[in-house]
Amino acid sequence: MSHTTGIMFFCLGNICRSPLAEALFRHHAEARDLAHRFHIESSGTSAYHVGDPPDPGSVRVARNRLGLDITSQRSQQLTSDHLSRFDFAVAMDASNLQNARRLTTTPASRLLLLRDFEPDPSLHGRDVPDPWGGGPRGFDEVFDIVHRCTEGLLDHLLTLQAPP
Ligand code: 4NP
């Protein structure tokens, strides 16, 4: 029997950080031939950019660093329906995690903070910095953080899915 795990990555605008998280988690899953096990989307807690493509900074860093094309993504707003349908919702920062908690009675174990999957435990609990409106270096820093944390998250989810 096949079971797909739904993962919703979210930030504020769904144009900078969470589009990269969606693409990089999918990239890691594809590299391990596991993409079929996941349904992956991203969203923002605000409606500021609904319908917009990712920010040019995120498009550039995804293409330059890993050859990924994220231009077909479109921003959507996170809803309480998403939070009940997806197995896990993964916040880019504490403020948006708080926003999501207000939308739902979803158990805390299904609402996650991305940097809790940092390989270095001293970095757990931190925010993925918001690069919006900043210079290009901000997007490279976000890429590095999101790249390693989405891999850590995938490792974690595979331990949950491992047969007994
Ligand atoms: P994101 O970045 O949450 O990583 O997509 C932002 C994008 C837009 C805004 C803030 C953050 N904004 O205020 O419009």
XYZ file of C-alpha atoms and ligand atoms in Angstrom:
178
model
C 0.000 0.000 0.000
C 1.369 3.419 -0.844
C 1.177 6.273 1.605
C 2.078 9.839 0.704
C 3.251 12.210 3.414
C 2.016 15.777 2.893
C 4.460 18.529 3.831
C 3.547 22.220 3.746
C 6.438 24.680 4.095
C 5.407 28.201 5.044
C 6.818 31.677 5.640
C 5.200 35.127 5.482
C 4.944 35.935 1.770
C 5.619 32.550 0.109
C 7.931 34.254 -2.369
C 11.406 34.019 -0.735
C 12.040 31.312 1.894
C 9.299 28.688 1.620
C 9.544 28.366 -2.210
C 13.203 27.405 -1.666
C 12.228 24.966 1.099
C 9.661 23.331 -1.198
C 12.205 23.002 -4.035
C 15.107 21.833 -1.851
C 13.104 19.242 0.079
C 11.869 17.874 -3.283
C 15.466 17.914 -4.572
C 16.722 15.845 -1.605
C 13.805 13.412 -1.913
C 14.433 13.008 -5.666
C 18.146 12.416 -5.060
C 17.182 9.430 -2.882
C 14.467 8.274 -5.308
C 11.816 9.000 -2.671
C 9.881 11.898 -4.196
C 6.854 9.647 -4.800
C 6.450 9.276 -1.033
C 5.804 13.009 -0.486
C 3.283 15.651 -1.494
C 5.146 18.949 -1.085
C 3.739 22.486 -1.250
C 4.520 25.908 0.203
C 2.488 28.892 1.359
C 2.575 32.166 3.271
C 0.664 33.197 6.375
C -0.076 36.543 4.650
C -1.988 37.173 1.419
C 0.478 39.906 0.341
C 1.788 38.028 -2.704
C -0.942 35.507 -3.566
C -0.569 34.444 -7.216
C 2.955 35.864 -7.546
C 5.996 33.867 -8.682
C 8.997 33.556 -6.329
C 11.185 36.606 -5.674
C 13.978 37.064 -8.269
C 16.540 36.506 -5.483
C 15.166 33.035 -4.743
C 14.841 32.219 -8.459
C 18.482 33.216 -8.994
C 19.947 31.326 -6.061
C 18.008 28.131 -6.879
C 19.245 28.270 -10.477
C 22.841 29.275 -9.742
C 23.501 26.976 -6.817
C 21.715 23.811 -7.914
C 20.232 24.324 -11.397
C 16.669 24.261 -10.048
C 13.916 26.174 -11.876
C 11.318 27.425 -9.368
C 9.639 29.957 -11.674
C 6.421 27.933 -12.038
C 5.637 28.177 -8.293
C 2.863 30.623 -7.302
C 2.293 32.106 -3.861
C -0.724 30.842 -1.899
C -1.983 31.727 1.573
C -1.818 29.120 4.340
C -5.305 28.077 5.513
C -6.707 26.053 8.389
C -7.768 23.509 5.762
C -4.116 23.034 4.729
C -3.198 22.507 8.363
C -5.736 19.738 8.768
C -4.953 18.053 5.413
C -1.140 18.068 5.481
C 0.719 15.647 7.738
C 3.314 18.286 8.630
C 3.486 22.058 8.320
C 7.001 23.487 8.602
C 7.555 27.152 9.529
C 10.531 29.230 8.438
C 10.440 31.287 11.648
C 8.863 31.537 15.079
C 6.600 34.446 14.209
C 4.928 32.560 11.357
C 4.735 29.426 13.501
C 2.737 31.537 15.981
C 0.497 32.797 13.151
C -0.201 29.203 12.093
C -0.988 28.107 15.659
C -3.759 30.703 15.716
C -5.351 29.083 12.646
C -5.621 25.569 13.974
C -6.017 23.048 16.739
C -3.552 20.801 14.856
C -1.344 18.989 17.379
C 1.980 20.726 18.013
C 3.806 17.582 16.881
C 2.632 18.270 13.299
C 3.638 21.962 13.340
C 7.403 22.156 13.004
C 10.151 24.792 12.878
C 12.596 24.192 10.001
C 15.770 25.069 11.928
C 14.971 22.446 14.561
C 16.433 20.134 11.878
C 19.831 21.876 11.787
C 22.659 19.313 11.995
C 24.213 21.540 14.714
C 21.841 21.396 17.714
C 23.077 24.782 18.955
C 21.174 26.309 15.994
C 17.828 24.705 16.827
C 15.015 27.163 17.482
C 16.456 29.881 15.246
C 14.637 31.647 12.427
C 15.452 31.367 8.741
C 16.267 35.080 8.234
C 13.875 37.020 6.013
C 15.860 38.098 2.912
C 13.038 40.186 1.420
C 14.240 43.598 0.275
C 17.841 42.814 1.261
C 20.857 42.203 -0.965
C 21.725 39.021 -2.858
C 23.942 37.680 -0.050
C 20.825 37.205 2.068
C 19.449 34.742 -0.447
C 22.677 32.731 -0.467
C 22.561 32.492 3.324
C 18.905 31.411 3.184
C 19.776 28.826 0.524
C 22.533 27.309 2.707
C 20.296 27.133 5.787
C 17.292 25.742 3.925
C 19.431 23.246 1.978
C 20.887 21.607 5.097
C 17.682 21.797 7.194
C 15.421 20.261 4.525
C 17.879 17.362 4.330
C 17.766 17.051 8.131
C 13.971 17.102 8.010
C 13.931 14.367 5.354
C 16.251 12.212 7.496
C 13.923 12.734 10.463
C 10.768 11.851 8.510
C 12.403 8.692 7.170
C 13.114 7.540 10.715
C 9.380 7.971 11.451
C 8.465 5.977 8.332
C 10.987 3.175 8.861
C 9.395 -0.256 9.252
C 9.477 -1.542 12.850
P 9.095 35.405 2.644
O 9.644 36.914 2.512
O 8.179 35.386 3.858
O 10.334 34.589 2.853
O 8.380 35.101 1.348
C 8.803 38.031 2.515
C 8.149 38.387 1.360
C 7.310 39.488 1.355
C 7.121 40.219 2.512
C 7.782 39.852 3.662
C 8.619 38.752 3.666
N 6.256 41.347 2.509
O 6.147 42.025 3.557
O 5.608 41.633 1.489
